[in-house]
Amino acid sequence: MRQKTAIGWLIVLIAAILLAACGTESDNLPEDPDSGGEIIEGEVTSTIEETDNGTYRYTVKNDTQEAVTFNFTSGQRYDFTLTDEQGIEVFRMSSVSMYTQALGEEILRQGEELQYEIQVPEANLEPGTYTLEVWMTPTQGANYPAEIEHTIE
């Protein structure tokens, strides 16, 4: 009888250890430094920041619990415009660029980022403050815009 009881307790102990070791799916999520811990269910976000005079970094981050797939019909991944103080578009990158005609995709897993370096051309614009707006160009139409002021002296 004692042997059966000991075996029963041994099985319960092994089961408890296995369950404790398994954890949960959220234990494997990357940490979000702004939340002080694990990622909170969110959305795909975009930001733009100046890294050097006329050079910017456009970042798209997946703060959701699932991978996000972006499908593209060409080599173009993003586009950007410059708009003057009156709201008139004075430059569009895709109007002066050529892209490969090949289907492509980018997979952004949870907690990952896509980053693109953008060099704003001189474009013979008058000195002043312009709005630089950048967005992704996937076939799904979800474009994740971000904007920042760009000054030409």
Tab-separated table of C-alpha atoms in Angstrom:
chain	number	residue	atom	x	y	z
A	1	MET	CA	0.000	0.000	0.000
A	2	ARG	CA	2.813	2.395	0.854
A	3	GLN	CA	4.406	1.729	-2.516
A	4	LYS	CA	1.197	2.694	-4.395
A	5	THR	CA	0.899	5.893	-2.350
A	6	ALA	CA	4.538	6.781	-3.021
A	7	ILE	CA	4.083	6.204	-6.770
A	8	GLY	CA	0.921	8.345	-6.727
A	9	TRP	CA	2.757	11.212	-5.022
A	10	LEU	CA	5.668	10.845	-7.444
A	11	ILE	CA	3.291	11.178	-10.414
A	12	VAL	CA	1.657	14.258	-8.883
A	13	LEU	CA	5.099	15.808	-8.238
A	14	ILE	CA	6.274	15.169	-11.814
A	15	ALA	CA	3.037	16.642	-13.223
A	16	ALA	CA	3.420	19.766	-11.056
A	17	ILE	CA	7.030	20.250	-12.192
A	18	LEU	CA	6.071	19.847	-15.853
A	19	LEU	CA	3.201	22.320	-15.557
A	20	ALA	CA	5.410	24.867	-13.810
A	21	ALA	CA	8.076	24.551	-16.507
A	22	CYS	CA	5.642	25.054	-19.372
A	23	GLY	CA	4.736	28.652	-18.558
A	24	THR	CA	2.381	30.524	-20.825
A	25	GLU	CA	2.648	31.800	-24.370
A	26	SER	CA	2.999	35.376	-23.162
A	27	ASP	CA	6.194	34.422	-21.318
A	28	ASN	CA	7.886	34.198	-24.717
A	29	LEU	CA	6.916	37.705	-25.865
A	30	PRO	CA	9.647	40.300	-26.253
A	31	GLU	CA	9.579	43.020	-23.670
A	32	ASP	CA	8.348	46.516	-24.437
A	33	PRO	CA	10.595	48.990	-22.592
A	34	ASP	CA	7.800	51.583	-22.425
A	35	SER	CA	5.389	49.246	-20.616
A	36	GLY	CA	7.887	48.156	-17.983
A	37	GLY	CA	7.566	44.494	-18.926
A	38	GLU	CA	5.797	42.376	-21.455
A	39	ILE	CA	4.044	43.673	-24.560
A	40	ILE	CA	0.479	44.778	-24.017
A	41	GLU	CA	-1.904	43.988	-26.870
A	42	GLY	CA	-1.484	46.913	-29.204
A	43	GLU	CA	-1.198	47.760	-32.834
A	44	VAL	CA	1.318	48.363	-35.566
A	45	THR	CA	2.819	51.815	-35.019
A	46	SER	CA	5.057	54.078	-37.072
A	47	THR	CA	7.501	56.844	-36.202
A	48	ILE	CA	9.990	59.036	-38.002
A	49	GLU	CA	13.045	60.734	-36.566
A	50	GLU	CA	15.864	62.811	-37.975
A	51	THR	CA	19.221	61.030	-37.736
A	52	ASP	CA	21.341	63.589	-39.576
A	53	ASN	CA	20.818	66.743	-41.612
A	54	GLY	CA	18.292	65.659	-44.268
A	55	THR	CA	18.400	61.973	-43.300
A	56	TYR	CA	15.519	60.335	-41.440
A	57	ARG	CA	14.702	56.917	-40.015
A	58	TYR	CA	11.173	55.635	-40.617
A	59	THR	CA	10.271	52.808	-38.227
A	60	VAL	CA	7.244	50.515	-38.295
A	61	LYS	CA	6.855	48.385	-35.149
A	62	ASN	CA	4.557	45.452	-34.496
A	63	ASP	CA	3.137	45.762	-30.977
A	64	THR	CA	0.468	43.117	-31.606
A	65	GLN	CA	0.472	39.506	-30.435
A	66	GLU	CA	0.716	38.137	-34.006
A	67	ALA	CA	2.995	38.419	-37.015
A	68	VAL	CA	1.907	40.936	-39.651
A	69	THR	CA	2.608	40.273	-43.339
A	70	PHE	CA	2.945	43.108	-45.832
A	71	ASN	CA	2.603	42.157	-49.519
A	72	PHE	CA	4.068	44.389	-52.212
A	73	THR	CA	3.635	44.480	-55.994
A	74	SER	CA	7.075	46.019	-56.587
A	75	GLY	CA	10.380	46.754	-54.883
A	76	GLN	CA	8.866	49.893	-53.374
A	77	ARG	CA	8.285	49.550	-49.626
A	78	TYR	CA	7.464	53.143	-48.683
A	79	ASP	CA	6.822	56.536	-50.249
A	80	PHE	CA	7.158	60.064	-48.934
A	81	THR	CA	6.116	63.594	-49.755
A	82	LEU	CA	7.163	67.092	-48.817
A	83	THR	CA	4.341	69.577	-48.298
A	84	ASP	CA	4.897	73.308	-47.942
A	85	GLU	CA	3.423	75.576	-45.254
A	86	GLN	CA	0.301	76.163	-47.397
A	87	GLY	CA	-0.358	72.408	-47.575
A	88	ILE	CA	0.737	72.060	-51.217
A	89	GLU	CA	2.649	68.902	-52.111
A	90	VAL	CA	5.962	70.001	-53.630
A	91	PHE	CA	7.755	66.642	-53.863
A	92	ARG	CA	6.774	62.945	-54.037
A	93	MET	CA	9.521	60.328	-54.037
A	94	SER	CA	7.627	57.806	-56.208
A	95	SER	CA	7.216	60.401	-58.962
A	96	VAL	CA	10.996	60.491	-59.532
A	97	SER	CA	11.885	56.876	-58.692
A	98	MET	CA	11.830	53.528	-60.453
A	99	TYR	CA	11.260	50.218	-58.661
A	100	THR	CA	11.760	46.576	-59.583
A	101	GLN	CA	8.575	44.931	-60.820
A	102	ALA	CA	8.670	41.898	-58.549
A	103	LEU	CA	6.221	40.681	-55.931
A	104	GLY	CA	7.580	40.761	-52.415
A	105	GLU	CA	6.632	40.539	-48.787
A	106	GLU	CA	7.886	41.639	-45.419
A	107	ILE	CA	6.913	39.682	-42.308
A	108	LEU	CA	6.971	41.667	-39.099
A	109	ARG	CA	6.822	39.345	-36.100
A	110	GLN	CA	5.589	40.448	-32.680
A	111	GLY	CA	7.867	43.039	-31.143
A	112	GLU	CA	9.943	43.450	-34.329
A	113	GLU	CA	10.567	46.625	-36.340
A	114	LEU	CA	11.139	47.507	-39.964
A	115	GLN	CA	13.432	50.501	-40.425
A	116	TYR	CA	14.074	52.508	-43.564
A	117	GLU	CA	16.646	55.274	-43.963
A	118	ILE	CA	15.281	58.186	-45.985
A	119	GLN	CA	17.436	60.810	-47.627
A	120	VAL	CA	15.389	63.878	-48.539
A	121	PRO	CA	16.749	65.314	-51.795
A	122	GLU	CA	17.406	69.033	-52.281
A	123	ALA	CA	14.782	69.172	-55.088
A	124	ASN	CA	15.471	72.894	-55.692
A	125	LEU	CA	13.001	73.943	-53.003
A	126	GLU	CA	12.834	77.393	-51.466
A	127	PRO	CA	14.130	77.780	-47.897
A	128	GLY	CA	11.385	77.131	-45.371
A	129	THR	CA	9.667	74.546	-43.228
A	130	TYR	CA	8.068	71.564	-44.928
A	131	THR	CA	6.150	68.564	-43.652
A	132	LEU	CA	7.778	65.250	-44.482
A	133	GLU	CA	5.190	62.467	-44.527
A	134	VAL	CA	6.232	58.830	-44.969
A	135	TRP	CA	4.035	55.735	-45.321
A	136	MET	CA	4.312	52.087	-46.315
A	137	THR	CA	2.980	50.978	-49.712
A	138	PRO	CA	1.668	47.397	-49.273
A	139	THR	CA	-1.155	46.034	-51.391
A	140	GLN	CA	-3.384	45.781	-48.276
A	141	GLY	CA	-3.621	49.561	-48.143
A	142	ALA	CA	-2.739	49.809	-44.432
A	143	ASN	CA	-0.047	52.403	-44.747
A	144	TYR	CA	1.139	53.490	-41.266
A	145	PRO	CA	1.926	57.167	-41.915
A	146	ALA	CA	4.346	59.237	-39.884
A	147	GLU	CA	5.333	62.875	-40.295
A	148	ILE	CA	7.937	65.349	-39.124
A	149	GLU	CA	8.985	68.888	-39.968
A	150	HIS	CA	11.836	69.264	-42.446
A	151	THR	CA	13.600	72.621	-42.678
A	152	ILE	CA	15.482	73.818	-45.716
A	153	GLU	CA	17.814	76.722	-45.023
